[in-house]
Coordinates of C-alpha atoms and ligand atoms in Angstrom, one line a residue:
X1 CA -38.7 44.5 264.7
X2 CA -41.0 41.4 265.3
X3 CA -44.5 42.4 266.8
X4 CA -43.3 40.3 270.2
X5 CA -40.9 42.8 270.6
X6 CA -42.7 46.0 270.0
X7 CA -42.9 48.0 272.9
X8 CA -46.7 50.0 273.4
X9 CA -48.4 52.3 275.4
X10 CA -51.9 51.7 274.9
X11 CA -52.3 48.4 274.2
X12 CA -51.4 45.0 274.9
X13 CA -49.9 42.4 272.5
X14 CA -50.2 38.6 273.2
X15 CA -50.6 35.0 271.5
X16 CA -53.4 33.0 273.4
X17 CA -53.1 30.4 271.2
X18 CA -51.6 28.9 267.4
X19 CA -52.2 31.2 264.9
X20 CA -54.0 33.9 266.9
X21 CA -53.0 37.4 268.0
X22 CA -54.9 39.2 270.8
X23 CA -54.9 43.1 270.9
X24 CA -56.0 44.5 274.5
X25 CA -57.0 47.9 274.4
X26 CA -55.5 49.3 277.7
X27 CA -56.1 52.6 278.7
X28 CA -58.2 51.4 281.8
X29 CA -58.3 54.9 283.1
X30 CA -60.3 56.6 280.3
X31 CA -62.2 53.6 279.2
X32 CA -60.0 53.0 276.5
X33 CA -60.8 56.4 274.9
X34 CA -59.4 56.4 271.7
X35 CA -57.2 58.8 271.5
X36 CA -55.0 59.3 268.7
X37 CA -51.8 58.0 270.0
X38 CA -53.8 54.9 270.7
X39 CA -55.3 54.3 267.8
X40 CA -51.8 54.8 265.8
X41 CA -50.6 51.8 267.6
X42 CA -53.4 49.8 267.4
X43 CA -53.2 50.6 263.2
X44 CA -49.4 49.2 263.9
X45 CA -50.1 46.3 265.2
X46 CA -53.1 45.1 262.9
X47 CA -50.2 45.6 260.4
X48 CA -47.6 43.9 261.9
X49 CA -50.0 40.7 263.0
X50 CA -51.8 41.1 259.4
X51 CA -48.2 40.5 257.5
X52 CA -47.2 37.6 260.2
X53 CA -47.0 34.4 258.3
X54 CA -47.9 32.6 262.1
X55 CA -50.8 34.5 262.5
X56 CA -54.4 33.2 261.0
X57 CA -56.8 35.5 262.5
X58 CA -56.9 38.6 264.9
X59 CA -59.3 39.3 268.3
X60 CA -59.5 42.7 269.6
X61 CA -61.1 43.4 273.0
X62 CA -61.0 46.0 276.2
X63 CA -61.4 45.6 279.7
X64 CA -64.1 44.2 281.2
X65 CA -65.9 47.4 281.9
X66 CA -65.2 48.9 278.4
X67 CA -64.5 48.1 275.0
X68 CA -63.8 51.6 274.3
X69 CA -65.7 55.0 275.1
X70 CA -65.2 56.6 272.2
X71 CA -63.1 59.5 270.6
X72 CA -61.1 60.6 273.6
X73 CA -63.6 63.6 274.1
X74 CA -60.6 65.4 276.3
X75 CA -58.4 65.3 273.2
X76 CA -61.2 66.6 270.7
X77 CA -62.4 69.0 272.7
X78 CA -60.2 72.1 271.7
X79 CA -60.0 71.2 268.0
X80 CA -61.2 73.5 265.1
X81 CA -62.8 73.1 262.0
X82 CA -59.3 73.7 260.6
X83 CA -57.3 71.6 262.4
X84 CA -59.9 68.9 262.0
X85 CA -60.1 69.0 258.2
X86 CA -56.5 69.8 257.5
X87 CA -55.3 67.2 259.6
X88 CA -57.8 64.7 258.3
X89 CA -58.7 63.8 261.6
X90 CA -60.2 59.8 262.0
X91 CA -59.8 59.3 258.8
X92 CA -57.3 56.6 259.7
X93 CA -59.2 54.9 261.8
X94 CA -60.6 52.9 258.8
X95 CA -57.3 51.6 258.3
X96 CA -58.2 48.1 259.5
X97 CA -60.7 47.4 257.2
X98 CA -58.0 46.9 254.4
X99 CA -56.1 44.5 256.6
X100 CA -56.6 40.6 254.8
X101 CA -57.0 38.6 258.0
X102 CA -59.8 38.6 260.1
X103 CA -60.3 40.6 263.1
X104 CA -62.6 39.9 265.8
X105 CA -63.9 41.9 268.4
X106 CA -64.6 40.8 271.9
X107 CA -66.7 43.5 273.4
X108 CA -67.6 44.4 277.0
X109 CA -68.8 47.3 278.7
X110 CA -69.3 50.2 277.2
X111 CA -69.0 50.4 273.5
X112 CA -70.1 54.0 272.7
X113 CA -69.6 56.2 270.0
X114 CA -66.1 55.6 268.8
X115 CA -66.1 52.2 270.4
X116 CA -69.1 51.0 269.2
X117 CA -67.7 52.2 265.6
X118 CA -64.3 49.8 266.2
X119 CA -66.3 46.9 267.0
X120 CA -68.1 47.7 263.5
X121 CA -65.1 47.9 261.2
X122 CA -64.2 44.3 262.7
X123 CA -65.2 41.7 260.7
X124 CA -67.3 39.9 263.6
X125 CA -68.6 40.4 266.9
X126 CA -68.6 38.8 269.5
X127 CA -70.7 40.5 272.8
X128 CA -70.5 39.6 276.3
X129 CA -74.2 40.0 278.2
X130 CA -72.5 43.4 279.9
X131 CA -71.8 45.3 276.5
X132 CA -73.2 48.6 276.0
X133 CA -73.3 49.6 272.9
X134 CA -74.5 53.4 271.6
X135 CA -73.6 55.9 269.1
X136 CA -74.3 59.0 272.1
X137 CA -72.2 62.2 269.7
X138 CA -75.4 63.4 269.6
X139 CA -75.0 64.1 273.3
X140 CA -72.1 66.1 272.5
X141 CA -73.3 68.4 269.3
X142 CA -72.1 66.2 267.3
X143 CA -72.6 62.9 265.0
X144 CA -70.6 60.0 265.1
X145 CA -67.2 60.3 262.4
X146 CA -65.5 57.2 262.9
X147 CA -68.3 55.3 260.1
X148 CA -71.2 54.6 262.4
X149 CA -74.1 56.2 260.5
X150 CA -72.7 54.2 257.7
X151 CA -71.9 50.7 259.2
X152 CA -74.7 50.8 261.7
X153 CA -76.8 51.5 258.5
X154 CA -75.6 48.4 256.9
X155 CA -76.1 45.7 259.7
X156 CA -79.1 47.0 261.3
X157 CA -81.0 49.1 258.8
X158 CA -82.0 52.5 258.7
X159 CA -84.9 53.1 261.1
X160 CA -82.6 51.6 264.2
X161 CA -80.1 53.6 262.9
X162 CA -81.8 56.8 262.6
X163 CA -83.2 56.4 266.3
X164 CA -80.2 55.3 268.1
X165 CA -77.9 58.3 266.1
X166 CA -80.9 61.0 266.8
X167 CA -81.8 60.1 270.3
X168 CA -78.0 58.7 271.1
X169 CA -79.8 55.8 273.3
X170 CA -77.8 53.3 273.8
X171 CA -78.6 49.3 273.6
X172 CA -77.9 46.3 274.9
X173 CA -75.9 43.1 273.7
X174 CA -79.0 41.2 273.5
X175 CA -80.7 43.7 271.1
X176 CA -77.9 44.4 269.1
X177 CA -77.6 40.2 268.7
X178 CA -81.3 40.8 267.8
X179 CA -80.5 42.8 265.0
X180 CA -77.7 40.7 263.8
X181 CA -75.0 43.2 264.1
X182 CA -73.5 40.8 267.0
X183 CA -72.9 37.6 265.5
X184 CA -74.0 36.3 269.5
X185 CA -74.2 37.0 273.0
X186 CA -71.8 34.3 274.8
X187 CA -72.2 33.2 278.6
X188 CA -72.1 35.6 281.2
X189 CA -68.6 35.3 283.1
X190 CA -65.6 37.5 283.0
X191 CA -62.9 37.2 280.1
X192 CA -65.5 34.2 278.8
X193 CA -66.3 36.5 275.7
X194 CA -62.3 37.0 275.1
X195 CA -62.3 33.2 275.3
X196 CA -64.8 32.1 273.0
X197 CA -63.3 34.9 270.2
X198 CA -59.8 33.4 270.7
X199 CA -61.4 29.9 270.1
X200 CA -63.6 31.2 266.9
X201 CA -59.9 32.9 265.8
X202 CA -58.3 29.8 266.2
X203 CA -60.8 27.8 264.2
X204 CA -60.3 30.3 261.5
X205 CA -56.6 29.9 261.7
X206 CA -56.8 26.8 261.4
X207 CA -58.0 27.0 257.6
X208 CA -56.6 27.8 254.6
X209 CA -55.3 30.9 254.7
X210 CA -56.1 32.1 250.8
X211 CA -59.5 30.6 251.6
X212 CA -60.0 32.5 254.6
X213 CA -58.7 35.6 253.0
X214 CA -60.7 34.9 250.1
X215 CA -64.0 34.6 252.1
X216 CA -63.4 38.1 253.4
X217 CA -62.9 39.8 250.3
X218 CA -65.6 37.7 248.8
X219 CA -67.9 38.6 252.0
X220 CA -67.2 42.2 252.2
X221 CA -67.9 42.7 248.8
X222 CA -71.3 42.0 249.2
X223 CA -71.3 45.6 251.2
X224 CA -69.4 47.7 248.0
X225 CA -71.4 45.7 245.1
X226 CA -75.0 45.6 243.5
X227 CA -76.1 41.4 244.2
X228 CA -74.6 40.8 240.5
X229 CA -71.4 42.0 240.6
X230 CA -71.4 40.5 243.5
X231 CA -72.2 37.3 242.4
X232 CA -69.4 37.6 239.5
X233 CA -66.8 38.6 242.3
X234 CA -67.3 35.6 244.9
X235 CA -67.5 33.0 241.5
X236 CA -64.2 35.2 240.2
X237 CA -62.5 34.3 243.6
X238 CA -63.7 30.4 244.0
X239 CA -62.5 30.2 240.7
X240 CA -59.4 31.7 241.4
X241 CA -59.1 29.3 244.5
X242 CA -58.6 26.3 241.9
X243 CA -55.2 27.5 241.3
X244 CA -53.4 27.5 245.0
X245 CA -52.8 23.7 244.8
X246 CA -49.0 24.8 244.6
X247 CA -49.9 26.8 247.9
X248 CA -51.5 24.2 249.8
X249 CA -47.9 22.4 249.4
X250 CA -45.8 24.6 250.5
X251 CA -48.0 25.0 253.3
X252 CA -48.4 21.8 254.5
X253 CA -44.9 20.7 253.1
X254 CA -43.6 19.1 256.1
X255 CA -45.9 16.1 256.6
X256 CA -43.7 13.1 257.7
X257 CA -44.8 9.5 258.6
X258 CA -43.3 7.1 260.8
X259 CA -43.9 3.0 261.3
X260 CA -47.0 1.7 262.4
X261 CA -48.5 5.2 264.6
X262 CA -48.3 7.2 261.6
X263 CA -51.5 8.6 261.8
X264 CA -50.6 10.2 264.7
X265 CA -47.3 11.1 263.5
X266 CA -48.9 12.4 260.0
X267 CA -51.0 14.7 262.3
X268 CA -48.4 16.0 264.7
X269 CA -46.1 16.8 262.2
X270 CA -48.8 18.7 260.0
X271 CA -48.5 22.1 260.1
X272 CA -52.2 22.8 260.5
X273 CA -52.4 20.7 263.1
X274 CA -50.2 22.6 264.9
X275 CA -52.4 25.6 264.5
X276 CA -55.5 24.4 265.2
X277 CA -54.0 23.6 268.3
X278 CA -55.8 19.9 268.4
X279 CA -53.2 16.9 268.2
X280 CA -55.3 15.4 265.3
X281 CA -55.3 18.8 264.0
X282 CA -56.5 18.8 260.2
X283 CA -57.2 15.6 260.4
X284 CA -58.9 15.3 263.7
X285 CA -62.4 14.4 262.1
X286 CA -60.8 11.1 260.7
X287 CA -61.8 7.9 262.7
X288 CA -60.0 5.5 261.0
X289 CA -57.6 4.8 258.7
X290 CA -57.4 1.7 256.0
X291 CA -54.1 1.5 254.8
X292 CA -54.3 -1.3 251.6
X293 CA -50.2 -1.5 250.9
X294 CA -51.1 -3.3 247.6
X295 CA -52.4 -0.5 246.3
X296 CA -50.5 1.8 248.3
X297 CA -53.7 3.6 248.8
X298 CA -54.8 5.0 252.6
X299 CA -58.5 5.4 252.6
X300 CA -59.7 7.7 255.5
X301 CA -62.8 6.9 257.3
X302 CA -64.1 9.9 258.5
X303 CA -66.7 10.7 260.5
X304 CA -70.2 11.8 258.5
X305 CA -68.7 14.9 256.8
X306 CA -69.9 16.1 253.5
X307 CA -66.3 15.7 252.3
X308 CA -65.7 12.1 253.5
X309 CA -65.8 10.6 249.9
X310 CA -62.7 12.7 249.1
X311 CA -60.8 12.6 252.0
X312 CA -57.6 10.2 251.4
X313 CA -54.0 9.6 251.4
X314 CA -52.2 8.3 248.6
X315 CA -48.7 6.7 248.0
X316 CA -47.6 7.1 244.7
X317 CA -44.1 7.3 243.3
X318 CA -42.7 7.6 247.2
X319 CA -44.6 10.5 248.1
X320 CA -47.8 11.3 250.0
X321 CA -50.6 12.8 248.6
X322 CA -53.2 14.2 251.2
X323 CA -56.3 15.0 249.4
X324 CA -58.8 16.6 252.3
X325 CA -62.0 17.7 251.0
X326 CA -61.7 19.6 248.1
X327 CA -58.2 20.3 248.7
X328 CA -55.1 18.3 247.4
X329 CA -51.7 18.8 249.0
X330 CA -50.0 17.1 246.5
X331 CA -46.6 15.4 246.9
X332 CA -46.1 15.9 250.1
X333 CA -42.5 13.9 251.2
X334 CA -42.6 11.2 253.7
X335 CA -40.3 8.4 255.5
X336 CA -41.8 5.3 257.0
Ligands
LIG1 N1 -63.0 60.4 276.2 C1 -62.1 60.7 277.2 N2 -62.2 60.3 278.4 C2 -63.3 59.5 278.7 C3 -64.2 59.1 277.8 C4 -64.0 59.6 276.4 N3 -64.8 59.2 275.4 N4 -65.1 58.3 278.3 C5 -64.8 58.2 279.6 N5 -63.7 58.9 279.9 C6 -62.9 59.0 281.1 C7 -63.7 60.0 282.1 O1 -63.4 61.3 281.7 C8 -63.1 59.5 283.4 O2 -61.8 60.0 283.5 P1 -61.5 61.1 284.8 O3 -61.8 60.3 286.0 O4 -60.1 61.4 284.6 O5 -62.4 62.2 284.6 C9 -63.0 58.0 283.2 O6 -62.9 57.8 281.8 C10 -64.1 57.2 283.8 O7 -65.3 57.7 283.2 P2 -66.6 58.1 284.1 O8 -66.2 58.6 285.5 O9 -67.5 59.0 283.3 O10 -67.2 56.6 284.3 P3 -68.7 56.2 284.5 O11 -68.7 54.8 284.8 O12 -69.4 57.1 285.4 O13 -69.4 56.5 283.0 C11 -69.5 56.3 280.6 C12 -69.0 55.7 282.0 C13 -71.0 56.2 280.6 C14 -68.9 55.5 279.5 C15 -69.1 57.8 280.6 O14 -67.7 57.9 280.8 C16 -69.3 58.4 279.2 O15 -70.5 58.7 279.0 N6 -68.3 58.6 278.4 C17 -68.4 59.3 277.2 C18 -69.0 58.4 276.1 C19 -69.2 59.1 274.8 O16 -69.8 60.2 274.7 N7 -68.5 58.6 273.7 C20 -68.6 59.2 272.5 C21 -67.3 60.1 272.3 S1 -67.4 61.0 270.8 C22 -67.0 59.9 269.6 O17 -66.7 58.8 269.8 C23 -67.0 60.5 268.2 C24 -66.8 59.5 267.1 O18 -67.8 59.1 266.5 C25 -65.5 59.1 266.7

């Protein structure tokens, strides 16, 4: 069954735009607790969107009044030591930090406790001026289980950590962009932090997708490795990027060109394009084109990018060969 057709409970499924799936939390009457039933759906859809060849890059949000409030506290209430341990309890939440594409999370409201731990397995965040963030379990007897002693850790150190977990105070979207565990704090304005993650997503679609998956592996690496094996891991994967030529063709395969607009044609037709959601789409920086039918060479003028001495299209042998920065989609097929 295709994720459109899936059928949830506790959360909504949509496509705001090419190559982006949006996950809505939606219990609205518990904040978006997380209770388990919720959580095994939300694991099912990161799946599903995660091994969808049309999706590039994920957004997660809430409501406007809450990200999520946590562990549902109703559910864990009654639980033992046994049934906790036996049944391994949260220890899937951490699920969607194996998934390849990357999630972002637009938060809120209230982000407390588990909720402020979801936003922190995501692999960027984006806060509206209303999110509350807070890790409060203290508040119960407890400490937070769902990673935030150890993710909190890592983006804001340990002092801020060790306050916030031992006095369960909870902070504001403009500190927590202070500290850097927000990448920012977008305008003011309900759903306007959904927006701007579904524009950042579809940005990131619009890329390579081995690049982009690359750049998370390479990028969360840096949490899991001393700085040299670090170092030897991201220059293992760039070098490993030199050999997805072959890729980048069957990707963008489908490139056709037509008479005298074929600029535009070349970028309607283009795969990426259609992604990106822009009509010049992969190509959109390019201002103009040079085509020299002599040489059979199209040079591409493009606006001042570091790339622009690469970027051109060449006829050779009646195909097209797009070379865009440092990428070549080689023979690519064509009709004028
Ligand atoms: N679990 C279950 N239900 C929750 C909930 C939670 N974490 N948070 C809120 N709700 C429910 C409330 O019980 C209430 O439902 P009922 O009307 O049926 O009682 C509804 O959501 C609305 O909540 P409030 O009436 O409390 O709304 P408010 O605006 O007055 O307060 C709040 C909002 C400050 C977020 C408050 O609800 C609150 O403090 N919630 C608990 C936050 C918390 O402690 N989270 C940590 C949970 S433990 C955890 O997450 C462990 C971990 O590390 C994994």
């Amino acid at each position: 069954m295709s994720t459109q057709q899936k059928q949830y409970e506790y959360i909504l499924l949509s496509r705001p735009a090419p190559g982006v799936g949006l996950i809505t939390l939606n219990r609205p009457k518990a904040l978006n607790a997380l209770c388990t039933p919720l959580f095994k759906e939300l694991n099912e859809a990161l799946v599903d969107l995660d091994a969808d060849d049309e999706i590039g890059a994920v957004v997660l949000t809430g409501s406007n009044r809450a990200f999520a409030a946590g562990a549902d506290i109703k559910e864990m209430k009654d639980k033992t030591y046994a049934d906790v341990y036996k049944n391994r309890f949260l220890e899937n939440w951490s699920e969607m930090t194996a998934l390849s594409k990357p999630v972002i999370a637009a938060v809120s409201g209230y982000a407390l406790g588990g909720g402020c731990e979801l936003a922190l397995m995501c692999d960027i965040i984006l806060a509206s001026p209303t999110a509350v963030f807070g890790q409060p379990e203290i508040n119960l007897g407890v400490i937070p289980g769902g990673g935030g002693t150890q993710r909190l850790a890592r983006a804001i150190g340990k002092s801020r950590t060790m306050e916030l977990t031992l006095t369960g105070r909870n902070f504001s979207a403009a500190e927590a962009a202070s500290w850097g565990m927000v990448s920012r704090v977008v305008e003011e304005g309900e759903g306007k932090v959904v927006e701007e993650a579904v524009s950042m997503a579809g940005v990131i679609a619009s890329k390579g997708r081995l690049a982009v998956q690359a750049g998370k592996e390479a990028v969360n690496a840096a949490y899991e490795l001393t700085l040299e094996e670090g170092l030897k891991t991201e220059r293992r994967i760039f070098h490993g990027l030199f050999a997805t030529h072959d890729q980048k063709e069957g990707e963008h395969g489908c490139i056709e060109l037509w008479g005298h607009s074929w600029l535009m044609r070349v970028a309607q037709a283009c795969p990426l394009s259609q992604r990106r959601g822009n009509p010049l789409g992969s190509i959109h920086r390019f201002a103009t084109v040079k085509p020299d039918p002599r040489k059979q060479l199209y040079t591409i003028h493009n606006e001042p990018t570091a790339y622009r001495r690469h970027d051109m299209l060449r006829i050779e042998g009646g195909r097209l060969n797009l070379s865009y920065g440092y990428y070549d989609y080689p023979g690519i097929s064509y009709t004028m």
